[in-house]
Each structure stands twice: as structure tokens, then as C-alpha cells.
């Protein structure tokens, strides 16, 4: 069972109750409970969910705070703290990197991201996702989709710099 949607951590009490009920139900207790998040919550939320959530998938838009702010309108400080905290709890299932052409696809930035992620967890699982304009909110200037070659080059950097487990979508 994966809880996602707007931002699941904004309903942490509900997520806790739901996962706790799944774990307590003999017909359901074999199911795993995951959270799909942008990680922009206090680490206390992860402490609240630690014993009922099996894993967390965190979206990281960009390691560089200025670029992250440009893409999302907010700092990445809480997201980075969530990644570190969840890794320390053994609850970080994967980090999802969203690649946006012309914003966060610079090879040097991808290399720094790989090094940071490997410092958090050398066995980090990373899902590299290309931005898709379909259904995205308008942005000025419009955000561009990366090419498949750009995604593959970024994956190669993540693998070669830090030997990360990378899947490209």
C-alpha cells in the first residue's frame, strides 16, 4: 500500500492510523506500507511514522537550493533532512531525481548530487525521472523535457561517480 497524492505527510496522523490498521489486521498484515513524498516535512513526522511505515520514496528536485527554489518555490532543506533522517532509520526506499532540461541537468551538479547521495547511503537506490510537461503547472519560462540521451548520461554519472543503483524512467 503506497500513500501518495498531494503530499501524504500533510496527513501524517491519517497515514499512521491507516498503516497501523493494516499491520493489525490479520487479513492485511502481510502488506507493506510505503509513503511517496516530496520530503518537505519536519523529521518529527518520520519519527511518528517510523514503526508503521516500511519504506519511503522521496522526490528530490535538485540538490542546489537555488535551483530547487526556482523549480518549486521553496527550499530543499527539509527534503535533504528527510532523506538523511529516513536513511538513518532504515526507511528510505529510494530517492527520485526529477531531471528538468536546462535546470538541473548540468553534469557537475549531477556529480555533486551523486556524491551527496552516496555519503548519505552508499547503497542508495535512485530513480531518475525525466520531467514531462503534460499535466504540469504553467511555468515561466516553460519547463523543457530532457531527451533520453540526457537521462542516460545523467544515469551514467550517478553510477560512475558513486556506484549508485540507478533506474531511468
PDB file of N, CA and C in Angstrom, residues 60-155:
ATOM      1  N   UNK A  60      13.480  14.331  -4.961  1.00  0.00           N
ATOM      2  CA  UNK A  60      14.447  15.409  -4.813  1.00  0.00           C
ATOM      3  C   UNK A  60      14.517  16.141  -6.150  1.00  0.00           C
ATOM      4  N   UNK A  61      14.017  17.365  -6.156  1.00  0.00           N
ATOM      5  CA  UNK A  61      14.004  18.125  -7.403  1.00  0.00           C
ATOM      6  C   UNK A  61      15.399  18.612  -7.779  1.00  0.00           C
ATOM      7  N   UNK A  62      16.182  18.997  -6.771  1.00  0.00           N
ATOM      8  CA  UNK A  62      17.541  19.451  -7.047  1.00  0.00           C
ATOM      9  C   UNK A  62      18.324  19.575  -5.751  1.00  0.00           C
ATOM     10  N   UNK A  63      19.593  19.173  -5.788  1.00  0.00           N
ATOM     11  CA  UNK A  63      20.466  19.325  -4.624  1.00  0.00           C
ATOM     12  C   UNK A  63      20.785  20.803  -4.383  1.00  0.00           C
ATOM     13  N   UNK A  64      20.933  21.568  -5.449  1.00  0.00           N
ATOM     14  CA  UNK A  64      21.215  23.001  -5.347  1.00  0.00           C
ATOM     15  C   UNK A  64      19.964  23.725  -4.864  1.00  0.00           C
ATOM     16  N   UNK A  65      20.076  24.410  -3.735  1.00  0.00           N
ATOM     17  CA  UNK A  65      18.905  25.040  -3.131  1.00  0.00           C
ATOM     18  C   UNK A  65      18.306  26.137  -4.016  1.00  0.00           C
ATOM     19  N   UNK A  66      19.147  26.914  -4.688  1.00  0.00           N
ATOM     20  CA  UNK A  66      18.623  27.990  -5.544  1.00  0.00           C
ATOM     21  C   UNK A  66      17.800  27.426  -6.701  1.00  0.00           C
ATOM     22  N   UNK A  67      18.304  26.362  -7.327  1.00  0.00           N
ATOM     23  CA  UNK A  67      17.572  25.754  -8.438  1.00  0.00           C
ATOM     24  C   UNK A  67      16.301  25.091  -7.908  1.00  0.00           C
ATOM     25  N   UNK A  68      16.401  24.463  -6.744  1.00  0.00           N
ATOM     26  CA  UNK A  68      15.219  23.844  -6.140  1.00  0.00           C
ATOM     27  C   UNK A  68      14.136  24.894  -5.901  1.00  0.00           C
ATOM     28  N   UNK A  69      14.545  26.048  -5.379  1.00  0.00           N
ATOM     29  CA  UNK A  69      13.590  27.149  -5.145  1.00  0.00           C
ATOM     30  C   UNK A  69      12.973  27.631  -6.459  1.00  0.00           C
ATOM     31  N   UNK A  70      13.798  27.688  -7.507  1.00  0.00           N
ATOM     32  CA  UNK A  70      13.290  28.133  -8.803  1.00  0.00           C
ATOM     33  C   UNK A  70      12.245  27.161  -9.350  1.00  0.00           C
ATOM     34  N   UNK A  71      12.470  25.869  -9.120  1.00  0.00           N
ATOM     35  CA  UNK A  71      11.550  24.852  -9.625  1.00  0.00           C
ATOM     36  C   UNK A  71      10.292  24.704  -8.771  1.00  0.00           C
ATOM     37  N   UNK A  72      10.444  24.852  -7.448  1.00  0.00           N
ATOM     38  CA  UNK A  72       9.332  24.532  -6.543  1.00  0.00           C
ATOM     39  C   UNK A  72       8.804  25.710  -5.740  1.00  0.00           C
ATOM     40  N   UNK A  73       9.576  26.770  -5.645  1.00  0.00           N
ATOM     41  CA  UNK A  73       9.151  27.908  -4.846  1.00  0.00           C
ATOM     42  C   UNK A  73       9.539  27.791  -3.382  1.00  0.00           C
ATOM     43  N   UNK A  74      10.261  26.733  -3.021  1.00  0.00           N
ATOM     44  CA  UNK A  74      10.686  26.574  -1.617  1.00  0.00           C
ATOM     45  C   UNK A  74      12.052  25.921  -1.529  1.00  0.00           C
ATOM     46  N   UNK A  75      12.650  26.028  -0.368  1.00  0.00           N
ATOM     47  CA  UNK A  75      13.968  25.461  -0.105  1.00  0.00           C
ATOM     48  C   UNK A  75      13.924  23.930  -0.112  1.00  0.00           C
ATOM     49  N   UNK A  76      15.063  23.333  -0.366  1.00  0.00           N
ATOM     50  CA  UNK A  76      15.171  21.870  -0.297  1.00  0.00           C
ATOM     51  C   UNK A  76      15.672  21.394   1.065  1.00  0.00           C
ATOM     52  N   UNK A  77      15.823  22.297   2.012  1.00  0.00           N
ATOM     53  CA  UNK A  77      16.388  21.964   3.323  1.00  0.00           C
ATOM     54  C   UNK A  77      15.637  20.820   4.008  1.00  0.00           C
ATOM     55  N   UNK A  78      14.319  20.886   4.044  1.00  0.00           N
ATOM     56  CA  UNK A  78      13.531  19.835   4.705  1.00  0.00           C
ATOM     57  C   UNK A  78      13.634  18.522   3.939  1.00  0.00           C
ATOM     58  N   UNK A  79      13.672  18.597   2.604  1.00  0.00           N
ATOM     59  CA  UNK A  79      13.788  17.377   1.793  1.00  0.00           C
ATOM     60  C   UNK A  79      15.107  16.683   2.067  1.00  0.00           C
ATOM     61  N   UNK A  80      16.199  17.439   2.088  1.00  0.00           N
ATOM     62  CA  UNK A  80      17.512  16.844   2.359  1.00  0.00           C
ATOM     63  C   UNK A  80      17.564  16.269   3.776  1.00  0.00           C
ATOM     64  N   UNK A  81      16.966  16.979   4.724  1.00  0.00           N
ATOM     65  CA  UNK A  81      16.921  16.470   6.104  1.00  0.00           C
ATOM     66  C   UNK A  81      16.106  15.183   6.169  1.00  0.00           C
ATOM     67  N   UNK A  82      14.995  15.129   5.423  1.00  0.00           N
ATOM     68  CA  UNK A  82      14.174  13.910   5.398  1.00  0.00           C
ATOM     69  C   UNK A  82      14.961  12.741   4.830  1.00  0.00           C
ATOM     70  N   UNK A  83      15.691  12.973   3.756  1.00  0.00           N
ATOM     71  CA  UNK A  83      16.487  11.907   3.142  1.00  0.00           C
ATOM     72  C   UNK A  83      17.505  11.370   4.142  1.00  0.00           C
ATOM     73  N   UNK A  84      18.222  12.273   4.796  1.00  0.00           N
ATOM     74  CA  UNK A  84      19.228  11.836   5.791  1.00  0.00           C
ATOM     75  C   UNK A  84      18.555  11.084   6.938  1.00  0.00           C
ATOM     76  N   UNK A  85      17.453  11.620   7.434  1.00  0.00           N
ATOM     77  CA  UNK A  85      16.764  11.037   8.587  1.00  0.00           C
ATOM     78  C   UNK A  85      16.213   9.654   8.255  1.00  0.00           C
ATOM     79  N   UNK A  86      15.549   9.544   7.116  1.00  0.00           N
ATOM     80  CA  UNK A  86      14.967   8.262   6.709  1.00  0.00           C
ATOM     81  C   UNK A  86      16.048   7.213   6.452  1.00  0.00           C
ATOM     82  N   UNK A  87      17.146   7.624   5.880  1.00  0.00           N
ATOM     83  CA  UNK A  87      18.258   6.686   5.674  1.00  0.00           C
ATOM     84  C   UNK A  87      18.762   6.191   7.024  1.00  0.00           C
ATOM     85  N   UNK A  88      18.860   7.090   7.983  1.00  0.00           N
ATOM     86  CA  UNK A  88      19.294   6.709   9.331  1.00  0.00           C
ATOM     87  C   UNK A  88      18.327   5.756  10.017  1.00  0.00           C
ATOM     88  N   UNK A  89      17.045   5.877   9.697  1.00  0.00           N
ATOM     89  CA  UNK A  89      16.028   4.976  10.255  1.00  0.00           C
ATOM     90  C   UNK A  89      15.958   3.644   9.505  1.00  0.00           C
ATOM     91  N   UNK A  90      16.617   3.571   8.361  1.00  0.00           N
ATOM     92  CA  UNK A  90      16.494   2.383   7.527  1.00  0.00           C
ATOM     93  C   UNK A  90      15.167   2.336   6.791  1.00  0.00           C
ATOM     94  N   UNK A  91      14.523   3.488   6.601  1.00  0.00           N
ATOM     95  CA  UNK A  91      13.207   3.540   5.967  1.00  0.00           C
ATOM     96  C   UNK A  91      13.233   4.171   4.568  1.00  0.00           C
ATOM     97  N   UNK A  92      14.403   4.643   4.126  1.00  0.00           N
ATOM     98  CA  UNK A  92      14.486   5.273   2.808  1.00  0.00           C
ATOM     99  C   UNK A  92      14.561   4.183   1.744  1.00  0.00           C
ATOM    100  N   UNK A  93      13.481   4.030   0.975  1.00  0.00           N
ATOM    101  CA  UNK A  93      13.439   3.015  -0.071  1.00  0.00           C
ATOM    102  C   UNK A  93      14.175   3.494  -1.319  1.00  0.00           C
ATOM    103  N   UNK A  94      13.884   4.734  -1.754  1.00  0.00           N
ATOM    104  CA  UNK A  94      14.571   5.289  -2.916  1.00  0.00           C
ATOM    105  C   UNK A  94      14.429   6.799  -2.930  1.00  0.00           C
ATOM    106  N   UNK A  95      15.376   7.420  -3.645  1.00  0.00           N
ATOM    107  CA  UNK A  95      15.287   8.843  -3.939  1.00  0.00           C
ATOM    108  C   UNK A  95      14.963   8.954  -5.412  1.00  0.00           C
ATOM    109  N   UNK A  96      13.981   9.789  -5.714  1.00  0.00           N
ATOM    110  CA  UNK A  96      13.571  10.011  -7.092  1.00  0.00           C
ATOM    111  C   UNK A  96      14.071  11.376  -7.526  1.00  0.00           C
ATOM    112  N   UNK A  97      14.956  11.374  -8.497  1.00  0.00           N
ATOM    113  CA  UNK A  97      15.503  12.617  -9.027  1.00  0.00           C
ATOM    114  C   UNK A  97      14.728  13.000 -10.284  1.00  0.00           C
ATOM    115  N   UNK A  98      14.122  14.163 -10.277  1.00  0.00           N
ATOM    116  CA  UNK A  98      13.407  14.675 -11.433  1.00  0.00           C
ATOM    117  C   UNK A  98      14.375  15.518 -12.246  1.00  0.00           C
ATOM    118  N   UNK A  99      14.630  15.126 -13.491  1.00  0.00           N
ATOM    119  CA  UNK A  99      15.547  15.872 -14.341  1.00  0.00           C
ATOM    120  C   UNK A  99      14.742  16.797 -15.255  1.00  0.00           C
ATOM    121  N   UNK A 100      15.039  18.103 -15.165  1.00  0.00           N
ATOM    122  CA  UNK A 100      14.375  19.124 -15.970  1.00  0.00           C
ATOM    123  C   UNK A 100      15.438  19.764 -16.857  1.00  0.00           C
ATOM    124  N   UNK A 101      15.267  19.636 -18.171  1.00  0.00           N
ATOM    125  CA  UNK A 101      16.254  20.162 -19.116  1.00  0.00           C
ATOM    126  C   UNK A 101      16.522  21.646 -18.865  1.00  0.00           C
ATOM    127  N   UNK A 102      17.812  21.986 -18.803  1.00  0.00           N
ATOM    128  CA  UNK A 102      18.207  23.379 -18.625  1.00  0.00           C
ATOM    129  C   UNK A 102      18.181  23.877 -17.195  1.00  0.00           C
ATOM    130  N   UNK A 103      17.725  23.070 -16.271  1.00  0.00           N
ATOM    131  CA  UNK A 103      17.672  23.471 -14.863  1.00  0.00           C
ATOM    132  C   UNK A 103      18.630  22.649 -14.006  1.00  0.00           C
ATOM    133  N   UNK A 104      18.397  21.356 -13.944  1.00  0.00           N
ATOM    134  CA  UNK A 104      19.187  20.521 -13.032  1.00  0.00           C
ATOM    135  C   UNK A 104      19.883  19.372 -13.750  1.00  0.00           C
ATOM    136  N   UNK A 105      20.158  19.563 -15.051  1.00  0.00           N
ATOM    137  CA  UNK A 105      20.804  18.505 -15.823  1.00  0.00           C
ATOM    138  C   UNK A 105      22.286  18.760 -16.093  1.00  0.00           C
ATOM    139  N   UNK A 106      22.867  19.747 -15.431  1.00  0.00           N
ATOM    140  CA  UNK A 106      24.288  20.035 -15.586  1.00  0.00           C
ATOM    141  C   UNK A 106      25.113  18.875 -15.033  1.00  0.00           C
ATOM    142  N   UNK A 107      26.063  18.338 -15.790  1.00  0.00           N
ATOM    143  CA  UNK A 107      26.852  17.193 -15.323  1.00  0.00           C
ATOM    144  C   UNK A 107      27.561  17.418 -13.985  1.00  0.00           C
ATOM    145  N   UNK A 108      28.066  18.627 -13.753  1.00  0.00           N
ATOM    146  CA  UNK A 108      28.744  18.897 -12.472  1.00  0.00           C
ATOM    147  C   UNK A 108      27.754  18.831 -11.309  1.00  0.00           C
ATOM    148  N   UNK A 109      26.551  19.320 -11.515  1.00  0.00           N
ATOM    149  CA  UNK A 109      25.515  19.254 -10.477  1.00  0.00           C
ATOM    150  C   UNK A 109      25.098  17.806 -10.231  1.00  0.00           C
ATOM    151  N   UNK A 110      24.966  17.033 -11.284  1.00  0.00           N
ATOM    152  CA  UNK A 110      24.601  15.624 -11.133  1.00  0.00           C
ATOM    153  C   UNK A 110      25.710  14.884 -10.386  1.00  0.00           C
ATOM    154  N   UNK A 111      26.947  15.227 -10.665  1.00  0.00           N
ATOM    155  CA  UNK A 111      28.075  14.615  -9.950  1.00  0.00           C
ATOM    156  C   UNK A 111      28.026  14.956  -8.460  1.00  0.00           C
ATOM    157  N   UNK A 112      27.788  16.220  -8.127  1.00  0.00           N
ATOM    158  CA  UNK A 112      27.668  16.623  -6.709  1.00  0.00           C
ATOM    159  C   UNK A 112      26.501  15.905  -6.036  1.00  0.00           C
ATOM    160  N   UNK A 113      25.404  15.759  -6.773  1.00  0.00           N
ATOM    161  CA  UNK A 113      24.241  15.050  -6.235  1.00  0.00           C
ATOM    162  C   UNK A 113      24.587  13.603  -5.954  1.00  0.00           C
ATOM    163  N   UNK A 114      25.287  12.967  -6.881  1.00  0.00           N
ATOM    164  CA  UNK A 114      25.709  11.572  -6.688  1.00  0.00           C
ATOM    165  C   UNK A 114      26.595  11.434  -5.448  1.00  0.00           C
ATOM    166  N   UNK A 115      27.524  12.348  -5.281  1.00  0.00           N
ATOM    167  CA  UNK A 115      28.419  12.298  -4.119  1.00  0.00           C
ATOM    168  C   UNK A 115      27.646  12.486  -2.817  1.00  0.00           C
ATOM    169  N   UNK A 116      26.704  13.434  -2.815  1.00  0.00           N
ATOM    170  CA  UNK A 116      25.913  13.674  -1.605  1.00  0.00           C
ATOM    171  C   UNK A 116      25.071  12.454  -1.258  1.00  0.00           C
ATOM    172  N   UNK A 117      24.379  11.902  -2.261  1.00  0.00           N
ATOM    173  CA  UNK A 117      23.542  10.731  -2.005  1.00  0.00           C
ATOM    174  C   UNK A 117      24.372   9.556  -1.496  1.00  0.00           C
ATOM    175  N   UNK A 118      25.537   9.342  -2.086  1.00  0.00           N
ATOM    176  CA  UNK A 118      26.398   8.229  -1.661  1.00  0.00           C
ATOM    177  C   UNK A 118      26.919   8.438  -0.244  1.00  0.00           C
ATOM    178  N   UNK A 119      27.116   9.692   0.148  1.00  0.00           N
ATOM    179  CA  UNK A 119      27.530   9.963   1.537  1.00  0.00           C
ATOM    180  C   UNK A 119      26.399   9.618   2.506  1.00  0.00           C
ATOM    181  N   UNK A 120      25.166   9.842   2.090  1.00  0.00           N
ATOM    182  CA  UNK A 120      24.018   9.501   2.927  1.00  0.00           C
ATOM    183  C   UNK A 120      23.886   7.992   3.031  1.00  0.00           C
ATOM    184  N   UNK A 121      23.995   7.317   1.882  1.00  0.00           N
ATOM    185  CA  UNK A 121      23.873   5.857   1.836  1.00  0.00           C
ATOM    186  C   UNK A 121      24.573   5.351   0.577  1.00  0.00           C
ATOM    187  N   UNK A 122      25.717   4.686   0.724  1.00  0.00           N
ATOM    188  CA  UNK A 122      26.445   4.208  -0.450  1.00  0.00           C
ATOM    189  C   UNK A 122      25.646   3.215  -1.302  1.00  0.00           C
ATOM    190  N   UNK A 123      24.636   2.590  -0.732  1.00  0.00           N
ATOM    191  CA  UNK A 123      23.804   1.637  -1.478  1.00  0.00           C
ATOM    192  C   UNK A 123      22.483   2.274  -1.911  1.00  0.00           C
ATOM    193  N   UNK A 124      22.470   3.589  -2.015  1.00  0.00           N
ATOM    194  CA  UNK A 124      21.258   4.340  -2.343  1.00  0.00           C
ATOM    195  C   UNK A 124      20.631   3.852  -3.644  1.00  0.00           C
ATOM    196  N   UNK A 125      19.330   3.653  -3.606  1.00  0.00           N
ATOM    197  CA  UNK A 125      18.556   3.347  -4.813  1.00  0.00           C
ATOM    198  C   UNK A 125      18.029   4.680  -5.331  1.00  0.00           C
ATOM    199  N   UNK A 126      18.271   4.937  -6.631  1.00  0.00           N
ATOM    200  CA  UNK A 126      17.866   6.200  -7.248  1.00  0.00           C
ATOM    201  C   UNK A 126      17.022   5.903  -8.479  1.00  0.00           C
ATOM    202  N   UNK A 127      15.905   6.593  -8.570  1.00  0.00           N
ATOM    203  CA  UNK A 127      15.068   6.524  -9.763  1.00  0.00           C
ATOM    204  C   UNK A 127      15.194   7.881 -10.443  1.00  0.00           C
ATOM    205  N   UNK A 128      15.718   7.884 -11.663  1.00  0.00           N
ATOM    206  CA  UNK A 128      15.902   9.104 -12.436  1.00  0.00           C
ATOM    207  C   UNK A 128      14.697   9.262 -13.357  1.00  0.00           C
ATOM    208  N   UNK A 129      13.963  10.348 -13.157  1.00  0.00           N
ATOM    209  CA  UNK A 129      12.706  10.564 -13.870  1.00  0.00           C
ATOM    210  C   UNK A 129      12.815  11.834 -14.712  1.00  0.00           C
ATOM    211  N   UNK A 130      12.530  11.708 -15.982  1.00  0.00           N
ATOM    212  CA  UNK A 130      12.522  12.880 -16.849  1.00  0.00           C
ATOM    213  C   UNK A 130      11.237  13.675 -16.672  1.00  0.00           C
ATOM    214  N   UNK A 131      11.372  14.980 -16.535  1.00  0.00           N
ATOM    215  CA  UNK A 131      10.204  15.856 -16.440  1.00  0.00           C
ATOM    216  C   UNK A 131       9.331  15.662 -17.673  1.00  0.00           C
ATOM    217  N   UNK A 132       8.028  15.647 -17.471  1.00  0.00           N
ATOM    218  CA  UNK A 132       7.055  15.586 -18.558  1.00  0.00           C
ATOM    219  C   UNK A 132       6.123  16.783 -18.426  1.00  0.00           C
ATOM    220  N   UNK A 133       5.978  17.527 -19.508  1.00  0.00           N
ATOM    221  CA  UNK A 133       5.179  18.754 -19.491  1.00  0.00           C
ATOM    222  C   UNK A 133       3.686  18.478 -19.372  1.00  0.00           C
ATOM    223  N   UNK A 134       3.240  17.316 -19.836  1.00  0.00           N
ATOM    224  CA  UNK A 134       1.822  17.000 -19.814  1.00  0.00           C
ATOM    225  C   UNK A 134       1.292  17.020 -18.373  1.00  0.00           C
ATOM    226  N   UNK A 135       0.312  17.871 -18.129  1.00  0.00           N
ATOM    227  CA  UNK A 135      -0.312  17.941 -16.814  1.00  0.00           C
ATOM    228  C   UNK A 135       0.429  18.805 -15.805  1.00  0.00           C
ATOM    229  N   UNK A 136       1.591  19.351 -16.185  1.00  0.00           N
ATOM    230  CA  UNK A 136       2.361  20.187 -15.251  1.00  0.00           C
ATOM    231  C   UNK A 136       1.774  21.596 -15.193  1.00  0.00           C
ATOM    232  N   UNK A 137       1.956  22.228 -14.050  1.00  0.00           N
ATOM    233  CA  UNK A 137       1.511  23.619 -13.908  1.00  0.00           C
ATOM    234  C   UNK A 137       2.322  24.505 -14.843  1.00  0.00           C
ATOM    235  N   UNK A 138       1.712  25.592 -15.320  1.00  0.00           N
ATOM    236  CA  UNK A 138       2.463  26.519 -16.180  1.00  0.00           C
ATOM    237  C   UNK A 138       3.671  27.084 -15.426  1.00  0.00           C
ATOM    238  N   UNK A 139       4.739  27.296 -16.142  1.00  0.00           N
ATOM    239  CA  UNK A 139       5.974  27.838 -15.575  1.00  0.00           C
ATOM    240  C   UNK A 139       6.514  28.861 -16.559  1.00  0.00           C
ATOM    241  N   UNK A 140       7.066  29.952 -16.063  1.00  0.00           N
ATOM    242  CA  UNK A 140       7.629  30.976 -16.925  1.00  0.00           C
ATOM    243  C   UNK A 140       9.109  31.123 -16.644  1.00  0.00           C
ATOM    244  N   UNK A 141       9.988  30.751 -17.571  1.00  0.00           N
ATOM    245  CA  UNK A 141       9.708  30.198 -18.893  1.00  0.00           C
ATOM    246  C   UNK A 141       9.227  28.745 -18.789  1.00  0.00           C
ATOM    247  N   UNK A 142       8.596  28.240 -19.865  1.00  0.00           N
ATOM    248  CA  UNK A 142       8.107  26.862 -19.827  1.00  0.00           C
ATOM    249  C   UNK A 142       9.236  25.859 -19.573  1.00  0.00           C
ATOM    250  N   UNK A 143       8.948  24.857 -18.747  1.00  0.00           N
ATOM    251  CA  UNK A 143       9.935  23.822 -18.460  1.00  0.00           C
ATOM    252  C   UNK A 143      10.030  22.873 -19.646  1.00  0.00           C
ATOM    253  N   UNK A 144      11.254  22.391 -19.889  1.00  0.00           N
ATOM    254  CA  UNK A 144      11.509  21.528 -21.039  1.00  0.00           C
ATOM    255  C   UNK A 144      11.792  20.100 -20.592  1.00  0.00           C
ATOM    256  N   UNK A 145      11.334  19.154 -21.392  1.00  0.00           N
ATOM    257  CA  UNK A 145      11.595  17.743 -21.124  1.00  0.00           C
ATOM    258  C   UNK A 145      13.016  17.384 -21.551  1.00  0.00           C
ATOM    259  N   UNK A 146      13.697  16.561 -20.757  1.00  0.00           N
ATOM    260  CA  UNK A 146      15.031  16.120 -21.169  1.00  0.00           C
ATOM    261  C   UNK A 146      14.920  15.032 -22.244  1.00  0.00           C
ATOM    262  N   UNK A 147      15.952  14.914 -23.055  1.00  0.00           N
ATOM    263  CA  UNK A 147      15.982  13.838 -24.045  1.00  0.00           C
ATOM    264  C   UNK A 147      16.370  12.534 -23.346  1.00  0.00           C
ATOM    265  N   UNK A 148      16.123  11.440 -23.998  1.00  0.00           N
ATOM    266  CA  UNK A 148      16.524  10.131 -23.456  1.00  0.00           C
ATOM    267  C   UNK A 148      18.038  10.076 -23.285  1.00  0.00           C
ATOM    268  N   UNK A 149      18.795  10.667 -24.221  1.00  0.00           N
ATOM    269  CA  UNK A 149      20.256  10.698 -24.113  1.00  0.00           C
ATOM    270  C   UNK A 149      20.697  11.457 -22.870  1.00  0.00           C
ATOM    271  N   UNK A 150      20.031  12.571 -22.588  1.00  0.00           N
ATOM    272  CA  UNK A 150      20.357  13.357 -21.385  1.00  0.00           C
ATOM    273  C   UNK A 150      20.115  12.526 -20.126  1.00  0.00           C
ATOM    274  N   UNK A 151      19.001  11.813 -20.093  1.00  0.00           N
ATOM    275  CA  UNK A 151      18.700  10.952 -18.940  1.00  0.00           C
ATOM    276  C   UNK A 151      19.750   9.854 -18.790  1.00  0.00           C
ATOM    277  N   UNK A 152      20.129   9.234 -19.885  1.00  0.00           N
ATOM    278  CA  UNK A 152      21.124   8.158 -19.822  1.00  0.00           C
ATOM    279  C   UNK A 152      22.496   8.683 -19.396  1.00  0.00           C
ATOM    280  N   UNK A 153      22.876   9.872 -19.887  1.00  0.00           N
ATOM    281  CA  UNK A 153      24.156  10.467 -19.454  1.00  0.00           C
ATOM    282  C   UNK A 153      24.126  10.774 -17.951  1.00  0.00           C
ATOM    283  N   UNK A 154      23.009  11.292 -17.480  1.00  0.00           N
ATOM    284  CA  UNK A 154      22.886  11.575 -16.041  1.00  0.00           C
ATOM    285  C   UNK A 154      22.979  10.289 -15.238  1.00  0.00           C
ATOM    286  N   UNK A 155      22.325   9.237 -15.697  1.00  0.00           N
ATOM    287  CA  UNK A 155      22.388   7.944 -15.006  1.00  0.00           C
ATOM    288  C   UNK A 155      23.815   7.418 -14.989  1.00  0.00           C
TER     289      UNK A 155
END
